[in-house]
Amino acid sequence: MKILIVMDPGILVPPKGYGGHERLVALFAREYQRVGHEVHLLVTAGSFVEGCITHAFGKEGFPPKHSDALKAIPTAWKFLWAHRNDFDLIHNFGRLVYLLPVLNKRVKKIMTYGREISKRNIRYINELPLNNIVFTGCSNNLVSRGNVAGKWKTVYNAIDFNKYQLQEKTVAEAPLIFLGRIEKVKGCHTAISIAKATNNKLIIAGNISPLADEQEYFKQEIEPYIDGKQILHVGPVNDIQKNGFLGQSKALLFPIEWNEPFGIVMIEAMACGTPVIAFNKGSVEEVVDEGCTGYKVNTAAEMKDAVHRIHNIDRRNCREHAKKRFDVKVVSAQYLSLNR
């Protein structure tokens, strides 16, 4: 099968640093290619995925300039119309509007969402003549917020579990970890309070948001508590560092204050054998298996109690259970089966 994967321009595929969907695009492209398909990518100029054919689509720079984002639309239309009969499947991780030229063509299409879904756009598109298109969201929770028309399926996000090492045992003084962008809705301030209340060290790994209000949040609610002893901020981490920090930690704290569409960091932790303690919002209900890969809680008091029970979770079983659900081989097969 000949497959085209599309992603908004701005971040390289795979990304150098931040880029959640861009990581997924690279991951699925390699897996589709591994199982025997010819894979093309319409992605940011300069991208490279081994074994795949890339087509330049806009320049690197995030967030992209508004003018560049607008230019991307006719560029995508021109490419898709010119190649409307060349592909067996178009898997779009970018903007829905890119698919307009091929909406009523026989080519199979998957429109994948990993962020909030515009119900208005979905209603509009589904009033047009459609052929062979499936909409997917990365959690039931996300799908429930956009499933207003059309054919919808839930397909979870994935990682390559072979890239993560199981740390089967941790020492009694092992730290807790918070990994993600440091912004208020991610709840880093709560992670700090939980670490202090349970007398644990906390590793804070992740970039500080460049937005003015988030910069103020960091200065007021996070930075004063970073002492380099109990509360440590190690900044953004690469894949090797991530493996190390997650593996050495007794639990990942995920005290979100919003409806997270998925939260890939949760399955990255599980892949290292590290259980997750998360506020039960958004996708958490689906991603965390209670008592097996972590604990779902509703309050800071419950999170504190879960920290004291984290030793009851078998780390090897945590990884193996998550692998059966979220490994790229499993999830890519689910995508490829959608249009059969």
mmCIF file of C-alpha atoms in Angstrom:
data_model
loop_
_atom_site.group_PDB
_atom_site.id
_atom_site.type_symbol
_atom_site.label_atom_id
_atom_site.label_comp_id
_atom_site.label_asym_id
_atom_site.label_seq_id
_atom_site.Cartn_x
_atom_site.Cartn_y
_atom_site.Cartn_z
ATOM 1 C CA MET A 1 0.000 0.000 0.000
ATOM 2 C CA LYS A 2 1.172 3.535 -0.792
ATOM 3 C CA ILE A 3 0.568 5.869 2.152
ATOM 4 C CA LEU A 4 0.824 9.646 2.502
ATOM 5 C CA ILE A 5 1.120 11.159 5.994
ATOM 6 C CA VAL A 6 0.451 14.891 6.366
ATOM 7 C CA MET A 7 1.488 17.188 9.230
ATOM 8 C CA ASP A 8 1.325 20.970 9.676
ATOM 9 C CA PRO A 9 4.583 22.714 8.768
ATOM 10 C CA GLY A 10 6.673 24.400 11.476
ATOM 11 C CA ILE A 11 8.350 21.583 13.411
ATOM 12 C CA LEU A 12 10.705 19.053 11.853
ATOM 13 C CA VAL A 13 9.719 15.383 11.676
ATOM 14 C CA PRO A 14 11.014 13.894 13.878
ATOM 15 C CA PRO A 15 11.326 16.988 16.110
ATOM 16 C CA LYS A 16 14.611 18.132 17.617
ATOM 17 C CA GLY A 17 12.892 18.881 20.913
ATOM 18 C CA TYR A 18 9.236 19.662 21.606
ATOM 19 C CA GLY A 19 6.762 18.258 19.083
ATOM 20 C CA GLY A 20 4.227 15.710 20.264
ATOM 21 C CA HIS A 21 2.355 15.072 17.010
ATOM 22 C CA GLU A 22 5.552 15.302 14.982
ATOM 23 C CA ARG A 23 6.978 12.441 17.054
ATOM 24 C CA LEU A 24 3.874 10.395 16.329
ATOM 25 C CA VAL A 25 4.130 11.128 12.599
ATOM 26 C CA ALA A 26 7.718 9.865 12.524
ATOM 27 C CA LEU A 27 6.808 6.863 14.641
ATOM 28 C CA PHE A 28 3.885 5.734 12.493
ATOM 29 C CA ALA A 29 5.741 6.455 9.262
ATOM 30 C CA ARG A 30 8.573 4.148 10.289
ATOM 31 C CA GLU A 31 6.165 1.441 11.435
ATOM 32 C CA TYR A 32 4.055 1.607 8.262
ATOM 33 C CA GLN A 33 7.290 1.325 6.285
ATOM 34 C CA ARG A 34 8.580 -1.519 8.461
ATOM 35 C CA VAL A 35 5.548 -3.677 7.728
ATOM 36 C CA GLY A 36 5.992 -3.238 3.973
ATOM 37 C CA HIS A 37 4.186 -0.082 2.858
ATOM 38 C CA GLU A 38 5.624 2.727 0.718
ATOM 39 C CA VAL A 39 5.407 5.839 2.892
ATOM 40 C CA HIS A 40 5.474 9.468 1.790
ATOM 41 C CA LEU A 41 5.331 12.469 4.115
ATOM 42 C CA LEU A 42 4.093 15.997 3.397
ATOM 43 C CA VAL A 43 5.943 17.741 6.221
ATOM 44 C CA THR A 44 8.224 20.645 7.157
ATOM 45 C CA ALA A 45 11.170 21.202 4.805
ATOM 46 C CA GLY A 46 14.293 19.568 6.241
ATOM 47 C CA SER A 47 12.454 16.629 7.809
ATOM 48 C CA PHE A 48 13.854 13.129 7.368
ATOM 49 C CA VAL A 49 12.406 9.753 8.299
ATOM 50 C CA GLU A 50 14.499 6.742 7.387
ATOM 51 C CA GLY A 51 13.003 4.591 4.645
ATOM 52 C CA CYS A 52 10.350 7.174 3.751
ATOM 53 C CA ILE A 53 9.998 9.798 1.014
ATOM 54 C CA THR A 54 9.530 13.363 2.255
ATOM 55 C CA HIS A 55 7.940 16.251 0.365
ATOM 56 C CA ALA A 56 8.837 19.770 1.578
ATOM 57 C CA PHE A 57 5.858 21.643 3.012
ATOM 58 C CA GLY A 58 6.631 25.026 4.561
ATOM 59 C CA LYS A 59 9.643 26.028 6.619
ATOM 60 C CA GLU A 60 10.816 25.307 10.138
ATOM 61 C CA GLY A 61 9.745 27.718 12.853
ATOM 62 C CA PHE A 62 7.381 27.335 15.786
ATOM 63 C CA PRO A 63 4.946 28.788 16.283
ATOM 64 C CA PRO A 64 4.714 29.433 12.525
ATOM 65 C CA LYS A 65 3.990 32.927 11.292
ATOM 66 C CA HIS A 66 0.333 33.503 10.473
ATOM 67 C CA SER A 67 1.244 34.193 6.854
ATOM 68 C CA ASP A 68 3.155 30.915 6.609
ATOM 69 C CA ALA A 69 0.240 28.986 8.108
ATOM 70 C CA LEU A 70 -2.077 30.498 5.495
ATOM 71 C CA LYS A 71 0.328 29.681 2.656
ATOM 72 C CA ALA A 72 0.380 26.059 3.797
ATOM 73 C CA ILE A 73 -3.266 25.544 2.832
ATOM 74 C CA PRO A 74 -3.006 26.147 -0.953
ATOM 75 C CA THR A 75 0.335 24.322 -0.962
ATOM 76 C CA ALA A 76 -1.326 21.251 0.541
ATOM 77 C CA TRP A 77 -4.281 21.551 -1.867
ATOM 78 C CA LYS A 78 -1.977 21.714 -4.885
ATOM 79 C CA PHE A 79 -0.005 18.664 -3.770
ATOM 80 C CA LEU A 80 -3.042 16.558 -2.878
ATOM 81 C CA TRP A 81 -4.874 17.395 -6.102
ATOM 82 C CA ALA A 82 -1.818 16.615 -8.221
ATOM 83 C CA HIS A 83 -1.436 13.254 -6.436
ATOM 84 C CA ARG A 84 -5.127 12.501 -5.914
ATOM 85 C CA ASN A 85 -4.823 9.122 -7.640
ATOM 86 C CA ASP A 86 -1.367 8.163 -6.364
ATOM 87 C CA PHE A 87 -2.057 7.013 -2.808
ATOM 88 C CA ASP A 88 -4.081 4.225 -1.248
ATOM 89 C CA LEU A 89 -4.300 6.002 2.127
ATOM 90 C CA ILE A 90 -3.858 9.590 3.295
ATOM 91 C CA HIS A 91 -3.328 9.866 7.056
ATOM 92 C CA ASN A 92 -3.703 13.502 8.067
ATOM 93 C CA PHE A 93 -2.353 14.717 11.423
ATOM 94 C CA GLY A 94 -2.574 18.344 10.298
ATOM 95 C CA ARG A 95 -5.449 20.708 9.585
ATOM 96 C CA LEU A 96 -8.722 19.255 8.333
ATOM 97 C CA VAL A 97 -8.902 21.889 5.591
ATOM 98 C CA TYR A 98 -5.934 20.259 3.814
ATOM 99 C CA LEU A 99 -8.186 17.363 2.766
ATOM 100 C CA LEU A 100 -10.729 19.462 0.841
ATOM 101 C CA PRO A 101 -9.443 18.551 -2.664
ATOM 102 C CA VAL A 102 -9.715 14.799 -2.001
ATOM 103 C CA LEU A 103 -12.744 14.592 0.298
ATOM 104 C CA ASN A 104 -14.898 12.973 -2.372
ATOM 105 C CA LYS A 105 -12.126 10.920 -3.969
ATOM 106 C CA ARG A 106 -11.899 7.157 -3.497
ATOM 107 C CA VAL A 107 -8.547 7.313 -1.672
ATOM 108 C CA LYS A 108 -8.919 6.173 1.937
ATOM 109 C CA LYS A 109 -8.479 8.996 4.444
ATOM 110 C CA ILE A 110 -7.870 9.135 8.188
ATOM 111 C CA MET A 111 -8.208 12.496 9.940
ATOM 112 C CA THR A 112 -6.481 12.211 13.327
ATOM 113 C CA TYR A 113 -6.982 14.641 16.216
ATOM 114 C CA GLY A 114 -4.719 14.983 19.220
ATOM 115 C CA ARG A 115 -6.021 18.336 20.409
ATOM 116 C CA GLU A 116 -9.357 20.058 20.875
ATOM 117 C CA ILE A 117 -11.739 19.525 17.968
ATOM 118 C CA SER A 118 -13.736 22.273 16.280
ATOM 119 C CA LYS A 119 -17.321 21.010 16.132
ATOM 120 C CA ARG A 120 -18.121 23.759 13.635
ATOM 121 C CA ASN A 121 -15.475 22.482 11.199
ATOM 122 C CA ILE A 122 -16.665 18.885 11.569
ATOM 123 C CA ARG A 123 -20.279 19.840 10.877
ATOM 124 C CA TYR A 124 -19.254 21.880 7.842
ATOM 125 C CA ILE A 125 -17.064 19.167 6.320
ATOM 126 C CA ASN A 126 -19.719 16.526 6.821
ATOM 127 C CA GLU A 127 -22.206 18.589 4.827
ATOM 128 C CA LEU A 128 -19.940 18.122 1.784
ATOM 129 C CA PRO A 129 -19.839 14.986 -0.389
ATOM 130 C CA LEU A 130 -17.488 12.579 1.442
ATOM 131 C CA ASN A 131 -15.920 9.287 0.481
ATOM 132 C CA ASN A 132 -13.771 6.915 2.560
ATOM 133 C CA ILE A 133 -12.928 9.185 5.504
ATOM 134 C CA VAL A 134 -12.634 8.199 9.154
ATOM 135 C CA PHE A 135 -12.142 10.711 11.981
ATOM 136 C CA THR A 136 -10.074 9.595 14.965
ATOM 137 C CA GLY A 137 -9.308 11.058 18.370
ATOM 138 C CA CYS A 138 -6.613 9.899 20.775
ATOM 139 C CA SER A 139 -9.094 9.170 23.596
ATOM 140 C CA ASN A 140 -12.792 8.518 24.063
ATOM 141 C CA ASN A 141 -12.874 11.709 26.098
ATOM 142 C CA LEU A 142 -11.575 13.748 23.162
ATOM 143 C CA VAL A 143 -13.853 12.011 20.645
ATOM 144 C CA SER A 144 -16.867 12.769 22.847
ATOM 145 C CA ARG A 145 -16.115 16.465 22.472
ATOM 146 C CA GLY A 146 -15.978 16.412 18.656
ATOM 147 C CA ASN A 147 -18.144 13.529 17.535
ATOM 148 C CA VAL A 148 -20.974 15.595 16.096
ATOM 149 C CA ALA A 149 -21.034 14.108 12.596
ATOM 150 C CA GLY A 150 -19.238 11.536 10.475
ATOM 151 C CA LYS A 151 -17.563 8.227 11.253
ATOM 152 C CA TRP A 152 -15.455 8.376 14.431
ATOM 153 C CA LYS A 153 -13.077 5.951 16.111
ATOM 154 C CA THR A 154 -10.821 6.191 19.157
ATOM 155 C CA VAL A 155 -7.196 5.264 18.491
ATOM 156 C CA TYR A 156 -4.807 5.953 21.348
ATOM 157 C CA ASN A 157 -1.397 7.548 20.991
ATOM 158 C CA ALA A 158 1.656 5.320 20.976
ATOM 159 C CA ILE A 159 5.352 5.058 21.692
ATOM 160 C CA ASP A 160 8.011 2.562 20.670
ATOM 161 C CA PHE A 161 8.446 0.547 23.853
ATOM 162 C CA ASN A 162 11.777 -0.758 22.558
ATOM 163 C CA LYS A 163 13.197 2.737 23.113
ATOM 164 C CA TYR A 164 12.405 2.669 26.851
ATOM 165 C CA GLN A 165 14.194 0.599 29.457
ATOM 166 C CA LEU A 166 12.429 -1.131 32.312
ATOM 167 C CA GLN A 167 13.772 -0.172 35.731
ATOM 168 C CA GLU A 168 12.328 -3.030 37.736
ATOM 169 C CA LYS A 169 13.440 -1.823 41.174
ATOM 170 C CA THR A 170 13.886 1.596 42.722
ATOM 171 C CA VAL A 171 15.511 2.550 45.989
ATOM 172 C CA ALA A 172 13.440 3.662 48.971
ATOM 173 C CA GLU A 173 14.610 7.255 48.557
ATOM 174 C CA ALA A 174 13.774 7.327 44.837
ATOM 175 C CA PRO A 175 12.294 10.664 43.749
ATOM 176 C CA LEU A 176 8.927 11.516 42.300
ATOM 177 C CA ILE A 177 8.940 13.126 38.864
ATOM 178 C CA PHE A 178 6.952 15.781 37.034
ATOM 179 C CA LEU A 179 7.635 15.766 33.288
ATOM 180 C CA GLY A 180 6.035 18.219 30.877
ATOM 181 C CA ARG A 181 5.691 21.866 29.982
ATOM 182 C CA ILE A 182 5.682 23.979 33.099
ATOM 183 C CA GLU A 183 2.353 25.756 32.871
ATOM 184 C CA LYS A 184 -0.474 26.076 35.326
ATOM 185 C CA VAL A 185 -2.892 23.565 33.781
ATOM 186 C CA LYS A 186 -0.206 20.875 34.013
ATOM 187 C CA GLY A 187 -0.168 21.261 37.801
ATOM 188 C CA CYS A 188 3.532 21.440 38.607
ATOM 189 C CA HIS A 189 2.718 23.467 41.730
ATOM 190 C CA THR A 190 0.611 20.580 43.007
ATOM 191 C CA ALA A 191 3.452 18.136 42.331
ATOM 192 C CA ILE A 192 5.705 20.282 44.512
ATOM 193 C CA SER A 193 3.212 20.350 47.366
ATOM 194 C CA ILE A 194 2.758 16.562 47.170
ATOM 195 C CA ALA A 195 6.512 15.985 47.270
ATOM 196 C CA LYS A 196 6.841 18.193 50.316
ATOM 197 C CA ALA A 197 3.854 16.643 52.070
ATOM 198 C CA THR A 198 5.222 13.111 51.567
ATOM 199 C CA ASN A 199 8.851 14.056 52.247
ATOM 200 C CA ASN A 200 10.000 12.971 48.789
ATOM 201 C CA LYS A 201 12.404 14.513 46.330
ATOM 202 C CA LEU A 202 10.836 15.829 43.121
ATOM 203 C CA ILE A 203 12.491 16.057 39.738
ATOM 204 C CA ILE A 204 10.880 18.685 37.512
ATOM 205 C CA ALA A 205 11.766 18.029 33.881
ATOM 206 C CA GLY A 206 10.435 20.147 31.050
ATOM 207 C CA ASN A 207 10.543 23.492 29.342
ATOM 208 C CA ILE A 208 9.137 26.702 30.762
ATOM 209 C CA SER A 209 6.344 28.107 28.610
ATOM 210 C CA PRO A 210 7.309 31.326 26.785
ATOM 211 C CA LEU A 211 3.840 32.851 27.343
ATOM 212 C CA ALA A 212 3.883 35.878 29.660
ATOM 213 C CA ASP A 213 1.293 34.570 32.119
ATOM 214 C CA GLU A 214 3.042 31.195 32.310
ATOM 215 C CA GLN A 215 6.393 32.902 32.880
ATOM 216 C CA GLU A 216 4.783 34.717 35.800
ATOM 217 C CA TYR A 217 3.336 31.417 37.052
ATOM 218 C CA PHE A 218 6.815 29.887 37.052
ATOM 219 C CA LYS A 219 8.349 32.845 38.883
ATOM 220 C CA GLN A 220 5.618 33.000 41.520
ATOM 221 C CA GLU A 221 4.606 29.376 42.115
ATOM 222 C CA ILE A 222 7.502 27.169 41.000
ATOM 223 C CA GLU A 223 10.878 28.896 41.112
ATOM 224 C CA PRO A 224 10.773 29.870 44.818
ATOM 225 C CA TYR A 225 10.539 26.179 45.778
ATOM 226 C CA ILE A 226 13.424 24.936 43.620
ATOM 227 C CA ASP A 227 16.222 24.385 46.122
ATOM 228 C CA GLY A 228 18.433 21.913 44.250
ATOM 229 C CA LYS A 229 18.029 19.404 47.069
ATOM 230 C CA GLN A 230 14.429 18.312 47.529
ATOM 231 C CA ILE A 231 12.938 20.117 44.531
ATOM 232 C CA LEU A 232 15.138 19.974 41.418
ATOM 233 C CA HIS A 233 14.515 21.515 38.011
ATOM 234 C CA VAL A 234 16.565 19.802 35.283
ATOM 235 C CA GLY A 235 15.018 21.657 32.328
ATOM 236 C CA PRO A 236 14.083 20.109 28.969
ATOM 237 C CA VAL A 237 15.340 16.539 28.522
ATOM 238 C CA ASN A 238 16.229 14.451 25.488
ATOM 239 C CA ASP A 239 15.131 10.850 25.008
ATOM 240 C CA ILE A 240 18.159 9.369 26.774
ATOM 241 C CA GLN A 241 17.763 11.680 29.766
ATOM 242 C CA LYS A 242 14.023 11.041 29.857
ATOM 243 C CA ASN A 243 14.648 7.313 30.073
ATOM 244 C CA GLY A 244 17.004 7.805 32.976
ATOM 245 C CA PHE A 245 14.892 10.222 34.983
ATOM 246 C CA LEU A 246 11.655 8.274 34.523
ATOM 247 C CA GLY A 247 13.281 4.939 35.310
ATOM 248 C CA GLN A 248 14.851 6.098 38.572
ATOM 249 C CA SER A 249 11.603 7.630 39.865
ATOM 250 C CA LYS A 250 9.086 5.854 42.078
ATOM 251 C CA ALA A 251 6.119 7.542 40.369
ATOM 252 C CA LEU A 252 5.167 10.121 37.768
ATOM 253 C CA LEU A 253 2.875 12.809 39.166
ATOM 254 C CA PHE A 254 0.303 14.020 36.628
ATOM 255 C CA PRO A 255 -1.823 16.576 38.541
ATOM 256 C CA ILE A 256 -3.512 18.134 35.519
ATOM 257 C CA GLU A 257 -6.118 20.876 35.851
ATOM 258 C CA TRP A 258 -7.616 20.475 32.379
ATOM 259 C CA ASN A 259 -9.032 17.758 30.131
ATOM 260 C CA GLU A 260 -5.781 16.392 28.705
ATOM 261 C CA PRO A 261 -6.497 14.826 25.275
ATOM 262 C CA PHE A 262 -4.026 12.005 25.961
ATOM 263 C CA GLY A 263 -0.741 12.667 27.788
ATOM 264 C CA ILE A 264 2.041 10.653 26.127
ATOM 265 C CA VAL A 265 4.293 11.176 29.150
ATOM 266 C CA MET A 266 2.074 8.771 31.089
ATOM 267 C CA ILE A 267 2.855 5.861 28.767
ATOM 268 C CA GLU A 268 6.517 6.875 28.575
ATOM 269 C CA ALA A 269 6.667 6.480 32.352
ATOM 270 C CA MET A 270 4.844 3.140 32.218
ATOM 271 C CA ALA A 271 7.333 1.917 29.598
ATOM 272 C CA CYS A 272 10.081 2.409 32.187
ATOM 273 C CA GLY A 273 7.994 0.559 34.768
ATOM 274 C CA THR A 274 7.187 3.798 36.558
ATOM 275 C CA PRO A 275 3.537 4.009 37.651
ATOM 276 C CA VAL A 276 1.467 7.152 37.220
ATOM 277 C CA ILE A 277 -0.523 9.019 39.853
ATOM 278 C CA ALA A 278 -2.906 11.321 38.012
ATOM 279 C CA PHE A 279 -5.895 13.535 38.562
ATOM 280 C CA ASN A 280 -8.826 11.812 36.881
ATOM 281 C CA LYS A 281 -9.490 14.348 34.121
ATOM 282 C CA GLY A 282 -9.583 14.060 30.351
ATOM 283 C CA SER A 283 -7.977 10.860 29.076
ATOM 284 C CA VAL A 284 -6.671 9.695 32.463
ATOM 285 C CA GLU A 285 -9.705 7.476 33.075
ATOM 286 C CA GLU A 286 -8.777 5.499 29.944
ATOM 287 C CA VAL A 287 -4.975 5.555 30.018
ATOM 288 C CA VAL A 288 -4.274 4.614 33.652
ATOM 289 C CA ASP A 289 -5.365 1.138 34.759
ATOM 290 C CA GLU A 290 -6.103 1.433 38.470
ATOM 291 C CA GLY A 291 -3.675 -0.483 40.663
ATOM 292 C CA CYS A 292 -1.829 -1.877 37.653
ATOM 293 C CA THR A 293 -0.169 1.066 35.885
ATOM 294 C CA GLY A 294 -0.944 3.664 38.517
ATOM 295 C CA TYR A 295 -3.652 5.383 40.526
ATOM 296 C CA LYS A 296 -6.423 7.769 39.498
ATOM 297 C CA VAL A 297 -7.226 10.376 42.140
ATOM 298 C CA ASN A 298 -9.494 13.387 42.500
ATOM 299 C CA THR A 299 -7.798 15.517 45.159
ATOM 300 C CA ALA A 300 -4.358 16.408 46.424
ATOM 301 C CA ALA A 301 -5.094 14.452 49.602
ATOM 302 C CA GLU A 302 -5.835 11.348 47.530
ATOM 303 C CA MET A 303 -2.662 11.892 45.525
ATOM 304 C CA LYS A 304 -0.663 12.095 48.734
ATOM 305 C CA ASP A 305 -2.188 8.810 49.911
ATOM 306 C CA ALA A 306 -1.425 7.167 46.551
ATOM 307 C CA VAL A 307 2.255 8.075 46.889
ATOM 308 C CA HIS A 308 2.378 6.036 50.091
ATOM 309 C CA ARG A 309 0.846 3.045 48.238
ATOM 310 C CA ILE A 310 2.956 3.213 45.101
ATOM 311 C CA HIS A 311 5.190 0.317 46.203
ATOM 312 C CA ASN A 312 2.198 -2.005 45.766
ATOM 313 C CA ILE A 313 2.455 -1.722 41.973
ATOM 314 C CA ASP A 314 4.670 -4.254 40.185
ATOM 315 C CA ARG A 315 6.851 -2.275 37.801
ATOM 316 C CA ARG A 316 7.416 -5.094 35.301
ATOM 317 C CA ASN A 317 3.701 -5.745 35.092
ATOM 318 C CA CYS A 318 3.117 -2.003 34.718
ATOM 319 C CA ARG A 319 5.280 -1.930 31.595
ATOM 320 C CA GLU A 320 3.958 -5.149 30.063
ATOM 321 C CA HIS A 321 0.323 -4.152 30.558
ATOM 322 C CA ALA A 322 0.886 -0.732 28.985
ATOM 323 C CA LYS A 323 2.860 -2.239 26.094
ATOM 324 C CA LYS A 324 -0.104 -4.403 25.086
ATOM 325 C CA ARG A 325 -2.208 -1.259 24.721
ATOM 326 C CA PHE A 326 0.114 1.521 23.574
ATOM 327 C CA ASP A 327 3.092 0.093 21.685
ATOM 328 C CA VAL A 328 3.441 1.500 18.157
ATOM 329 C CA LYS A 329 3.033 -1.943 16.581
ATOM 330 C CA VAL A 330 -0.360 -2.343 18.247
ATOM 331 C CA VAL A 331 -1.656 1.153 17.513
ATOM 332 C CA SER A 332 -0.410 1.375 13.920
ATOM 333 C CA ALA A 333 -2.223 -1.871 13.127
ATOM 334 C CA GLN A 334 -5.408 -0.313 14.519
ATOM 335 C CA TYR A 335 -5.033 2.662 12.175
ATOM 336 C CA LEU A 336 -4.410 0.485 9.138
ATOM 337 C CA SER A 337 -7.521 -1.567 9.874
ATOM 338 C CA LEU A 338 -9.886 1.427 9.972
ATOM 339 C CA ASN A 339 -10.711 1.643 6.274
ATOM 340 C CA ARG A 340 -10.954 -2.076 5.527
#
